[in-house]
mmCIF file of C-alpha atoms and ligand atoms in Angstrom:
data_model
loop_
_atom_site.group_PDB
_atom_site.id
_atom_site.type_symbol
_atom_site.label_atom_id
_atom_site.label_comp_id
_atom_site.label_asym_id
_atom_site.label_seq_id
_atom_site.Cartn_x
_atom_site.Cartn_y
_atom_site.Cartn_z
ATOM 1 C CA UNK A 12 159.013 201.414 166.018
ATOM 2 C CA UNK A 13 158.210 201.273 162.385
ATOM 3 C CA UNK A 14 161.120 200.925 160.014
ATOM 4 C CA UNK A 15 161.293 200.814 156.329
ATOM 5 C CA UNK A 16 162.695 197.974 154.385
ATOM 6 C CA UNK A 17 165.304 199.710 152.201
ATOM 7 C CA UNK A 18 166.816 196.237 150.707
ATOM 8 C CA UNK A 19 170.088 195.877 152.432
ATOM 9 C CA UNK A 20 169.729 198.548 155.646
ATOM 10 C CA UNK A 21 166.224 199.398 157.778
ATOM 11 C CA UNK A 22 165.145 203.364 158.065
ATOM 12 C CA UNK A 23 164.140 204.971 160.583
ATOM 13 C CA UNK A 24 162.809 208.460 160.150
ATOM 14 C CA UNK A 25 162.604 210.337 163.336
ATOM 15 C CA UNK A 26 161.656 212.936 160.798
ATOM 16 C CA UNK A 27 163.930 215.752 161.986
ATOM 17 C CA UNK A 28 162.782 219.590 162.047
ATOM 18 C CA UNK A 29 165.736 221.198 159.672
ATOM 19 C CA UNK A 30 166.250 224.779 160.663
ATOM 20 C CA UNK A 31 165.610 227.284 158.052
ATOM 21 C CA UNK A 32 168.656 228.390 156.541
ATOM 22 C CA UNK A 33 168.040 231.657 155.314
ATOM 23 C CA UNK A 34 166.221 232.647 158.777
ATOM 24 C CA UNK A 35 169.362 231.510 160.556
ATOM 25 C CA UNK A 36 171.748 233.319 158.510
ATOM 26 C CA UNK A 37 169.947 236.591 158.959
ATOM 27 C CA UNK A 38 169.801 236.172 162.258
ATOM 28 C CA UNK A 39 173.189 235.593 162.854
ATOM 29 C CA UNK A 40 174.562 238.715 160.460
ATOM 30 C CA UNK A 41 171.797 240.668 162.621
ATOM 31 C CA UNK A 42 173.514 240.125 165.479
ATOM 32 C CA UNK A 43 176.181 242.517 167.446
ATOM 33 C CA UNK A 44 178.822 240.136 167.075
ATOM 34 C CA UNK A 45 177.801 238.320 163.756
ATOM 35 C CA UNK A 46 178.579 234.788 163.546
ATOM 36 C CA UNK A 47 177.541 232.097 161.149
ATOM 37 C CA UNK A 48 176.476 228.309 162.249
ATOM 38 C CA UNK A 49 179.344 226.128 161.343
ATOM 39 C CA UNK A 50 177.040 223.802 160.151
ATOM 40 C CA UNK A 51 176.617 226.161 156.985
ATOM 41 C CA UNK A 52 180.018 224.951 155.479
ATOM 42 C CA UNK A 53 179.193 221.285 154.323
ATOM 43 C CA UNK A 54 177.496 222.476 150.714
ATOM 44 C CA UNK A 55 178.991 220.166 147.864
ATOM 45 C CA UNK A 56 182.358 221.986 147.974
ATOM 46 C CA UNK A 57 182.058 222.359 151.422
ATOM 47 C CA UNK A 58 182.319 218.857 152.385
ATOM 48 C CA UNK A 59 185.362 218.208 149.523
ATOM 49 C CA UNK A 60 187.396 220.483 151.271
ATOM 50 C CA UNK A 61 186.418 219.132 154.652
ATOM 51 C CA UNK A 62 187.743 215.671 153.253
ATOM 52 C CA UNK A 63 191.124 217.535 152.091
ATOM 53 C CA UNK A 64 191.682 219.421 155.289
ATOM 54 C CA UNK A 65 191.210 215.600 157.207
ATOM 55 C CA UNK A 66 195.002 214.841 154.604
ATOM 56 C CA UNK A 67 196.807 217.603 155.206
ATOM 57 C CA UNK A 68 199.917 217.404 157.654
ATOM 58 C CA UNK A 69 199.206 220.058 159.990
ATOM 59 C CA UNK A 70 195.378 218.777 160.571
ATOM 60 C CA UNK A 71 196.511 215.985 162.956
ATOM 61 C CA UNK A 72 192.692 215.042 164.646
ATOM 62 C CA UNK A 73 192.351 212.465 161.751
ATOM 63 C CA UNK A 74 195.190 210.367 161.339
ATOM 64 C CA UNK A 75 195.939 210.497 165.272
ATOM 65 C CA UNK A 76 192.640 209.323 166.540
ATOM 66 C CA UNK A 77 192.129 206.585 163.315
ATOM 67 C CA UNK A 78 195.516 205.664 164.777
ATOM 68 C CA UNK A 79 194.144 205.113 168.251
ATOM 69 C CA UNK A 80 190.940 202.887 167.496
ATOM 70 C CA UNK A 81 193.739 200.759 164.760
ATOM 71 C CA UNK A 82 196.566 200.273 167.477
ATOM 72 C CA UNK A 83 193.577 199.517 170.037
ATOM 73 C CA UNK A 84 190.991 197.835 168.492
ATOM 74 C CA UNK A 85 191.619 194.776 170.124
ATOM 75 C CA UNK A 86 191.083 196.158 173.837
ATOM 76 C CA UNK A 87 188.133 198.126 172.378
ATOM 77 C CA UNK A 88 186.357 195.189 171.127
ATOM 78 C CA UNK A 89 187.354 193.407 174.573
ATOM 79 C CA UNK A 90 185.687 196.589 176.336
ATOM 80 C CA UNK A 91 182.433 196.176 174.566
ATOM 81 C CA UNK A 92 181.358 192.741 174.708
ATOM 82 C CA UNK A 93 179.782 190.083 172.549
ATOM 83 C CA UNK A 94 177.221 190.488 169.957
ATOM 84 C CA UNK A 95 176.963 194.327 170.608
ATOM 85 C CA UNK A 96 174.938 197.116 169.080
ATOM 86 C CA UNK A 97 176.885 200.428 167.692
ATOM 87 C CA UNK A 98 175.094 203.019 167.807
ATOM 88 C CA UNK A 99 177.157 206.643 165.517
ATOM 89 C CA UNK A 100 176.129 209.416 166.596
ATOM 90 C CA UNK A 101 176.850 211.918 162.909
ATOM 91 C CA UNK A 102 177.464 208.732 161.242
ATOM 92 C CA UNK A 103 178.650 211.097 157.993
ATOM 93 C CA UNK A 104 180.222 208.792 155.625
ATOM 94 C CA UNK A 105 180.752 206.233 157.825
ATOM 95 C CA UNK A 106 184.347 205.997 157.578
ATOM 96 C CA UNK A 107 185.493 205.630 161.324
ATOM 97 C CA UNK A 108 183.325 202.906 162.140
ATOM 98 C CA UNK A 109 184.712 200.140 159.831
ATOM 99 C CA UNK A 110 187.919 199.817 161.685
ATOM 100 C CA UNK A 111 185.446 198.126 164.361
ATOM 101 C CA UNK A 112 182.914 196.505 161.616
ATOM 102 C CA UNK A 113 186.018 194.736 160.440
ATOM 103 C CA UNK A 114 186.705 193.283 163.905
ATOM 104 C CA UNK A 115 183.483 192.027 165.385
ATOM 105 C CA UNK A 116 181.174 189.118 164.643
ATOM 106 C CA UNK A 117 178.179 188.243 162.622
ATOM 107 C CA UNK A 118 175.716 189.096 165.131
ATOM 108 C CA UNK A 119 176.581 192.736 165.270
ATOM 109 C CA UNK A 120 174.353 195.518 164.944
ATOM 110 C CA UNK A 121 175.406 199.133 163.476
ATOM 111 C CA UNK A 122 172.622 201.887 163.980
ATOM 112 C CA UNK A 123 174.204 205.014 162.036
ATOM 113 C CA UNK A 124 172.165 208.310 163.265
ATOM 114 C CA UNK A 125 172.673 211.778 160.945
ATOM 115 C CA UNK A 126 170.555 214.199 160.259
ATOM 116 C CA UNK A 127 170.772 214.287 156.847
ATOM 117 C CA UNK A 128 169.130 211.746 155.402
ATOM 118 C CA UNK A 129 170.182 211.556 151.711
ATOM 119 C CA UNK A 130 173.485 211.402 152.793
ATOM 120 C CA UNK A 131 172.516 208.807 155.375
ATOM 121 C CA UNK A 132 171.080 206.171 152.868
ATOM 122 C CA UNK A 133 173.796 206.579 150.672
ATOM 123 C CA UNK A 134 176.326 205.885 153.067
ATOM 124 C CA UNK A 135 174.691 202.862 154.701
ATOM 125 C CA UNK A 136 173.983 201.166 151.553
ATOM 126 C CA UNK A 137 177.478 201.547 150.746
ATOM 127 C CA UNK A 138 178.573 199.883 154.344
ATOM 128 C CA UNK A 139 175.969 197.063 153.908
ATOM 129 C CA UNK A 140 177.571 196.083 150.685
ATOM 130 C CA UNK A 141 181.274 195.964 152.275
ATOM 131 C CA UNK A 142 179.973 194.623 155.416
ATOM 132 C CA UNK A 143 176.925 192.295 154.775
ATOM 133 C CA UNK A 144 176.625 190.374 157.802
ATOM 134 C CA UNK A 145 175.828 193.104 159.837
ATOM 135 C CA UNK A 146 172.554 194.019 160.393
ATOM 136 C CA UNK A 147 172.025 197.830 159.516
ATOM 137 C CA UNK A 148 169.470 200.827 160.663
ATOM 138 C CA UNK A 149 169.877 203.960 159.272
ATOM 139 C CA UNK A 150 168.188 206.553 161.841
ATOM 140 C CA UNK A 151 167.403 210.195 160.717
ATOM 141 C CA UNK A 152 167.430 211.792 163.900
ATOM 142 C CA UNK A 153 169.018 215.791 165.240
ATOM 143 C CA UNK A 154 171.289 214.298 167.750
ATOM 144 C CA UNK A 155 171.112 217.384 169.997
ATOM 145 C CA UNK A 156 168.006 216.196 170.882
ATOM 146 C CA UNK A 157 166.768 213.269 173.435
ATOM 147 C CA UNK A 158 166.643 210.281 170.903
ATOM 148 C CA UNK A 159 165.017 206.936 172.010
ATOM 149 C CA UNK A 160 166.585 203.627 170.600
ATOM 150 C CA UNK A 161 165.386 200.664 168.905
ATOM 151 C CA UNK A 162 165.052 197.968 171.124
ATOM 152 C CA UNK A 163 166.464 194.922 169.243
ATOM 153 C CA UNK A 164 166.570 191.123 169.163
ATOM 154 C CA UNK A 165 169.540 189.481 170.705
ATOM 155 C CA UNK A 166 170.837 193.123 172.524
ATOM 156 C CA UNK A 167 173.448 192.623 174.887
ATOM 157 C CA UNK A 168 175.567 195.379 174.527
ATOM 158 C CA UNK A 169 174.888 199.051 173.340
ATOM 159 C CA UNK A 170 177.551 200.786 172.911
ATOM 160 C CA UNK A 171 176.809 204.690 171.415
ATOM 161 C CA UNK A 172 180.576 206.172 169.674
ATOM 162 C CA UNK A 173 181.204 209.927 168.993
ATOM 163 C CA UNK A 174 183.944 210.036 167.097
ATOM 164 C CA UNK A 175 185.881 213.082 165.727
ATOM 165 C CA UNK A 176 186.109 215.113 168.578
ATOM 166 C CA UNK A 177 182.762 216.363 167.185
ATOM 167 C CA UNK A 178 181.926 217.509 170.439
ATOM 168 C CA UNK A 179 184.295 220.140 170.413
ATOM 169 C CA UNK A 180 182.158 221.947 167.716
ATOM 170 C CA UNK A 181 179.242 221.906 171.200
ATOM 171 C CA UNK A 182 179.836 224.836 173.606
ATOM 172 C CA UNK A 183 180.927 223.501 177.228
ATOM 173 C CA UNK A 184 177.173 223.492 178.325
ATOM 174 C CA UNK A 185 175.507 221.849 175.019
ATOM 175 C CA UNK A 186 178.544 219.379 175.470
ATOM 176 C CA UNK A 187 177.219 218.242 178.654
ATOM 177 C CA UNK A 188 173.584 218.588 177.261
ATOM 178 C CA UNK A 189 174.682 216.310 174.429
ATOM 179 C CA UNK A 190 176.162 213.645 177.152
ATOM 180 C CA UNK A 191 173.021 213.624 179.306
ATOM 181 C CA UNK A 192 171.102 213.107 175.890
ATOM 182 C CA UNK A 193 173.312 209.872 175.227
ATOM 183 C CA UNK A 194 173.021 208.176 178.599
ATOM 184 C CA UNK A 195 169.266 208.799 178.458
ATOM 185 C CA UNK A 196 169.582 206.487 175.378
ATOM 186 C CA UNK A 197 171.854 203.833 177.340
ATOM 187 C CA UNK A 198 170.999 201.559 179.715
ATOM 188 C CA UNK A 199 173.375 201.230 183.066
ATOM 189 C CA UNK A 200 176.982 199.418 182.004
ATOM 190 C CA UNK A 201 176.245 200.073 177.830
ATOM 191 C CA UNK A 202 179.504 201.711 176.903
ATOM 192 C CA UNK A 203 180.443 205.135 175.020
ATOM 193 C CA UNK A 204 183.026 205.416 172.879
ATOM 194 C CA UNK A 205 184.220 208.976 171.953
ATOM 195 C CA UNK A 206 186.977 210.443 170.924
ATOM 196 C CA UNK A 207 188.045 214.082 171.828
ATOM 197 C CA UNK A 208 190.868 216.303 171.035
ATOM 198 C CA UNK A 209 193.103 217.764 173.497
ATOM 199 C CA UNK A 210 194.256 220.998 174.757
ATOM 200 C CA UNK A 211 197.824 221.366 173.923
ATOM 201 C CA UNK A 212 200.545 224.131 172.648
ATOM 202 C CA UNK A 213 199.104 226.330 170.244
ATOM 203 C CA UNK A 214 202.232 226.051 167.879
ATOM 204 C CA UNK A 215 200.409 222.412 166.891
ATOM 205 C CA UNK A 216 196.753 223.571 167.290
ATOM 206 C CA UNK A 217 196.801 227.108 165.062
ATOM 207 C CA UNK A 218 198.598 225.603 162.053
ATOM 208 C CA UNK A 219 195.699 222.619 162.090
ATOM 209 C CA UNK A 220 192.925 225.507 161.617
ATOM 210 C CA UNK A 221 195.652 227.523 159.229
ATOM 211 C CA UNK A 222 197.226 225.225 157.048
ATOM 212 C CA UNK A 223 200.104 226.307 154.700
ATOM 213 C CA UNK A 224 198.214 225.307 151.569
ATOM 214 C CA UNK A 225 195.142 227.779 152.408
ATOM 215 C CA UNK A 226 192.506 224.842 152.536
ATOM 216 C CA UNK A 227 191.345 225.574 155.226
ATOM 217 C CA UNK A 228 190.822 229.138 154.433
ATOM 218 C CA UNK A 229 189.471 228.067 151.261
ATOM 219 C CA UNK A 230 186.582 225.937 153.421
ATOM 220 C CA UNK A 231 186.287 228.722 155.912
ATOM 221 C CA UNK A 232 185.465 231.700 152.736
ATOM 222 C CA UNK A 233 183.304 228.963 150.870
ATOM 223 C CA UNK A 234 180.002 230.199 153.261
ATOM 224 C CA UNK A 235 180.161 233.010 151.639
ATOM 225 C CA UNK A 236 179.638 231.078 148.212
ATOM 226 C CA UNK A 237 177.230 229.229 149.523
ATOM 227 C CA UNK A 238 175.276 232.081 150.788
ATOM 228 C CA UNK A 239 175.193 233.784 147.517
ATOM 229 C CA UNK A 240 174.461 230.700 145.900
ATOM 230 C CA UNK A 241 171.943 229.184 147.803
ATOM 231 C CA UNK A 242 170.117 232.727 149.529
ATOM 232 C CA UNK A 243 170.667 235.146 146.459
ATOM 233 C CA UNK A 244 173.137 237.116 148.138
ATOM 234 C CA UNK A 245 176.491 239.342 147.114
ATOM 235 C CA UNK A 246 179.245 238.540 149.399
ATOM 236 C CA UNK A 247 182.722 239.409 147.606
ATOM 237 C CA UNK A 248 184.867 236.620 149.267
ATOM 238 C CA UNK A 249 187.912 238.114 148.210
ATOM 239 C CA UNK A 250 186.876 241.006 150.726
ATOM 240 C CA UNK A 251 187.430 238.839 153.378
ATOM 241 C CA UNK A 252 190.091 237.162 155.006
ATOM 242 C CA UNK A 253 189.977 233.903 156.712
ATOM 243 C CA UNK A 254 191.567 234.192 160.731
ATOM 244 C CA UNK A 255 191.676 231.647 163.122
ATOM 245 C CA UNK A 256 193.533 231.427 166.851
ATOM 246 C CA UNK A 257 193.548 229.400 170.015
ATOM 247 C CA UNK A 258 191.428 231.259 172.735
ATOM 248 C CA UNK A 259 193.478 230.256 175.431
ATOM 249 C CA UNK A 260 191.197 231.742 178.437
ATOM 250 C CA UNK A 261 188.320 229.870 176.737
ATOM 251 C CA UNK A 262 190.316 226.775 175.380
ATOM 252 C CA UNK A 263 189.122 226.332 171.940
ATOM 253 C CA UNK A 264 190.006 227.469 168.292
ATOM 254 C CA UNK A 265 188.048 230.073 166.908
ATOM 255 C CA UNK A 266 187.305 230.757 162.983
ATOM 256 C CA UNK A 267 186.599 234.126 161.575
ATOM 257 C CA UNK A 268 186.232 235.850 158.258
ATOM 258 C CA UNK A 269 187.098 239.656 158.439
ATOM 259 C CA UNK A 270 186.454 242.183 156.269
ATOM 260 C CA UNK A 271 189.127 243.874 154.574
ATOM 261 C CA UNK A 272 187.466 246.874 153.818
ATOM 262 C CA UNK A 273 184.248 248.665 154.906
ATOM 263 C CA UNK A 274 181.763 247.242 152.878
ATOM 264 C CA UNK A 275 177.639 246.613 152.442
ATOM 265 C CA UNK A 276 176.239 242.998 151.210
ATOM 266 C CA UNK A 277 172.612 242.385 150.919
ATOM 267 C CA UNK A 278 171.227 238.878 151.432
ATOM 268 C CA UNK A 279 167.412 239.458 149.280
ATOM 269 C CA UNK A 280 166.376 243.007 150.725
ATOM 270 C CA UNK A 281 168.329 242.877 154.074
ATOM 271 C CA UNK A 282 171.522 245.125 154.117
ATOM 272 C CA UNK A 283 174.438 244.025 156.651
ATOM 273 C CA UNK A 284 177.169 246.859 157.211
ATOM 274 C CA UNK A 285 180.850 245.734 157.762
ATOM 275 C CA UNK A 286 183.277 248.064 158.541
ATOM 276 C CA UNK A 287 187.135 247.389 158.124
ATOM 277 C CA UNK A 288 188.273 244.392 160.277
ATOM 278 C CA UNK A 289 184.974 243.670 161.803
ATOM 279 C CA UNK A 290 184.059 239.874 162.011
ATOM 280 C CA UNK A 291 182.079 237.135 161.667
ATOM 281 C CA UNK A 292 182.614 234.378 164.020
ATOM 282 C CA UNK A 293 181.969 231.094 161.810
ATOM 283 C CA UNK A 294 183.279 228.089 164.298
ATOM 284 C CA UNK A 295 185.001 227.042 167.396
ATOM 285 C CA UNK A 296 186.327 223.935 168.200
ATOM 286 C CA UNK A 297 187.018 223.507 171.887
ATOM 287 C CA UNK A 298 189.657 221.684 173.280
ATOM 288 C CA UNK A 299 189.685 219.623 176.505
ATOM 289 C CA UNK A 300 192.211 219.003 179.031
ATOM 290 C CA UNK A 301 192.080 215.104 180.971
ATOM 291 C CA UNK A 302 190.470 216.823 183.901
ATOM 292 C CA UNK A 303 187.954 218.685 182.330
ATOM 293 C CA UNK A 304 186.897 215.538 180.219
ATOM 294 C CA UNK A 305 186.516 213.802 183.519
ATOM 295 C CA UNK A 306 184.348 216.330 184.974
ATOM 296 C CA UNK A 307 182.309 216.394 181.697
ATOM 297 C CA UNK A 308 182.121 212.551 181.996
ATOM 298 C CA UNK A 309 180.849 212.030 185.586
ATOM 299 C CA UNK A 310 178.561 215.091 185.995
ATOM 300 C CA UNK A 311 176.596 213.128 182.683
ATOM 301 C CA UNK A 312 176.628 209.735 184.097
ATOM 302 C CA UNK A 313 179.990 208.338 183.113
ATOM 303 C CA UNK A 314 182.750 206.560 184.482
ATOM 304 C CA UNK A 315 185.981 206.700 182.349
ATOM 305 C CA UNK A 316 187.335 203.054 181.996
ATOM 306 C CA UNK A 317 190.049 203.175 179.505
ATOM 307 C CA UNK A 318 191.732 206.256 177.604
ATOM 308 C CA UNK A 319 194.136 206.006 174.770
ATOM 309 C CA UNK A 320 196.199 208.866 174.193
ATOM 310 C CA UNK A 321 199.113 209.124 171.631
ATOM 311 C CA UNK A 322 202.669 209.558 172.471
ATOM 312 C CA UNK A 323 202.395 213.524 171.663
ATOM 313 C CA UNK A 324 199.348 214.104 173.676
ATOM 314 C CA UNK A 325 197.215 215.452 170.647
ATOM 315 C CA UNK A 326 194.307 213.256 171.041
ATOM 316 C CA UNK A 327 192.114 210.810 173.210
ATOM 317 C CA UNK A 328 190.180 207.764 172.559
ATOM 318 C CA UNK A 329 187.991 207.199 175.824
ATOM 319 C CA UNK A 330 185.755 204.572 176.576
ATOM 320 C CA UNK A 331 183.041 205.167 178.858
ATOM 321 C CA UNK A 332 180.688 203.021 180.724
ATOM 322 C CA UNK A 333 177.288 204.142 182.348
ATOM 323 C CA UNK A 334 176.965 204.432 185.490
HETATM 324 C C1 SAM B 11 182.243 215.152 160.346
HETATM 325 S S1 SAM B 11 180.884 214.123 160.090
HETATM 326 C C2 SAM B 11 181.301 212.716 161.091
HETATM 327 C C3 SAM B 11 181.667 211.501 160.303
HETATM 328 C C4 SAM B 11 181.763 210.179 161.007
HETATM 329 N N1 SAM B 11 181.368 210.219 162.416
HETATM 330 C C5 SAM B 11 183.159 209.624 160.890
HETATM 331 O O1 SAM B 11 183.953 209.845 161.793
HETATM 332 O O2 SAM B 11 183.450 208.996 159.853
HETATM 333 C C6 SAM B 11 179.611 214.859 161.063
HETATM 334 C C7 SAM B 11 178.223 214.354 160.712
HETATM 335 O O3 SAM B 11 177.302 214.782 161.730
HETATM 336 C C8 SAM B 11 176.055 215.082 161.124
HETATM 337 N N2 SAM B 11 175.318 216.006 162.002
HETATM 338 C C9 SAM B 11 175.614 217.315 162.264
HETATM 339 N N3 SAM B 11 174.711 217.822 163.129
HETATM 340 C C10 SAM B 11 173.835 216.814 163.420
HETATM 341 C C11 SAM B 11 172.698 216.720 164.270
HETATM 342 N N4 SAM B 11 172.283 217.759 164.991
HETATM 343 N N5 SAM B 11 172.027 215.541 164.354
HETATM 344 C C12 SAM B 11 172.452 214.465 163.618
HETATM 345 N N6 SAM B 11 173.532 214.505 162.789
HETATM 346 C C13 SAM B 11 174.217 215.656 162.696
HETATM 347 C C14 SAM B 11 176.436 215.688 159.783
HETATM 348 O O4 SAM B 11 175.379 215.549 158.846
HETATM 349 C C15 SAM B 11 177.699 214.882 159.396
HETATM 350 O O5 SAM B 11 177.376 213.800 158.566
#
């Protein structure tokens, strides 16, 4: 494999294929039931709110799972072994990961995978300066894709972590896709740490997605900015409301923007026709029950060793080992 010396971290570019944005867009506002990728909403502003949502009181994912891997770390680092490799899957800013950086030795190696590489340096640079005895690879690689790791010096353990519940954002079947992907990567016994939200009484989950403040409405509307700012368009955002509800049949949150009125917008010299109160499906975020994760687990070459759940039941910390 051939890395590039970037001072304090390695890079490896897998050299990702990034979708074309304006030929997704159109094709999803083409479609009978328009929807928008969720991936859409991390622009500049995008990704502030994202950050404010992660504070606010009713968006408990956050603070209950950093809770978890805090209270825990201790059996986590047990779990994995010495001298281990960490391998994030959507490493992002890195955040998640230092509660076990701060707990492990000198021989440890953090690989931090994300697709967007920018974003990527900048965040492992950062890490390497508050952590500098561990050895760091930053690998620009789309996760939803089979992804071959580094072999390194000195491996004993690989453990891959998923944290976030960022596979809720996968339908059931990419989910499972996304699983078999991992333990491709993995050798028999490496571990898999992942954390994934629960289902649970949709008097906790809607107010997460609908917070009093309007944040998250604000994040939800601010595709429509982005689209007009980035693809030329003429989305009024004020002629749109921001709706989200638990799908109970289908277990997961959905996110919508619908139209107030009945209303045209062109994107260059395409024309999309909304009429009053038709939608645009922009995310869902599915929700798991303990049985379901343990189906998801086994039929992608799992075995569930440990699971930390908080006293309420909102979220799960599992640790996984290959089987
Ligand atoms: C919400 S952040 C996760 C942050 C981090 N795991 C943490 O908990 O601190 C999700 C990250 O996944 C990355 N991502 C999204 N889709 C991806 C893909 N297909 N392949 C690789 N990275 C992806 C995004 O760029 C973003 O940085």
């Amino acid at each position: 494999m051939n890395y590039q010396d970037l001072g304090n971290i390695k890079l490896l570019d897998m050299k990702p294929v990034i979708s074309n944005m304006k030929a997704d867009i159109i094709a999803g506002l083409s479609k009978k039931n328009k929807q928008l990728s969720p991936k859409y909403f991390y622009d500049k502003k995008g990704s502030e709110l994202f950050d404010e949502i992660c504070t606010l009181d009713e968006y408990y994912p956050t603070r209950t799972e950093t809770s978890l891997l805090n209270q825990h770390i201790h059996e986590i680092i047990n779990l994995m072994g010495d001298r281990p490799v960490f391998v994030e899957f959507g490493s992002g800013a890195s955040e998640k990961i230092k509660i076990i950086l701060s707990h492990v030795s000198e021989n440890t190696h953090y690989a931090a995978i994300d697709i967007s590489k920018k974003f990527l340096i900048e965040s492992t640079q950062q890490l390497a300066k508050e952590f500098p005895y561990i050895d760091i690879m930053a690998i620009c690689a789309d996760f939803t894709k089979e992804i071959t790791l580094p072999e390194i010096e000195d491996y004993q353990t690989s453990v891959a972590f998923f944290p976030g519940s960022t596979i809720g954002n996968f339908e059931r079947n990419e989910a499972l896709s996304f699983m078999q992907n991992v333990r491709k990567s993995l050798r028999k016994s490496d571990g898999f740490l992942i954390g994934i939200d629960l289902h649970k009484d949709k008097k906790i989950l809607e107010p997460a997605y609908d917070d009093s403040r309007g944040i998250t409405a604000q994040f939800n509307l601010n595709i429509l900015n982005r689209i007009n700012n980035e693809l030329n368009a003429n989305f009024n955002p004020d002629a749109f409301k921001h709706l989200s509800f638990y799908n109970e049949r289908m277990y997961r949150i959905e996110m919508h923007l619908e139209s107030l009125v009945d209303q045209s917008v062109r994107i260059e010299n395409h024309r999309f026709d909304f009429a009053k109160g038709e939608r645009i499906h922009t995310e869902s975020s599915n929700k798991y029950t303990i049985d379901q994760m343990k189906i998801l687990f086994n039929n992608s070459g799992f075995e569930l060793v440990e699971q930390w759940i908080d006293k309420d039941s909102l979220f799960s910390v599992n640790y996984l080992q290959a089987t």
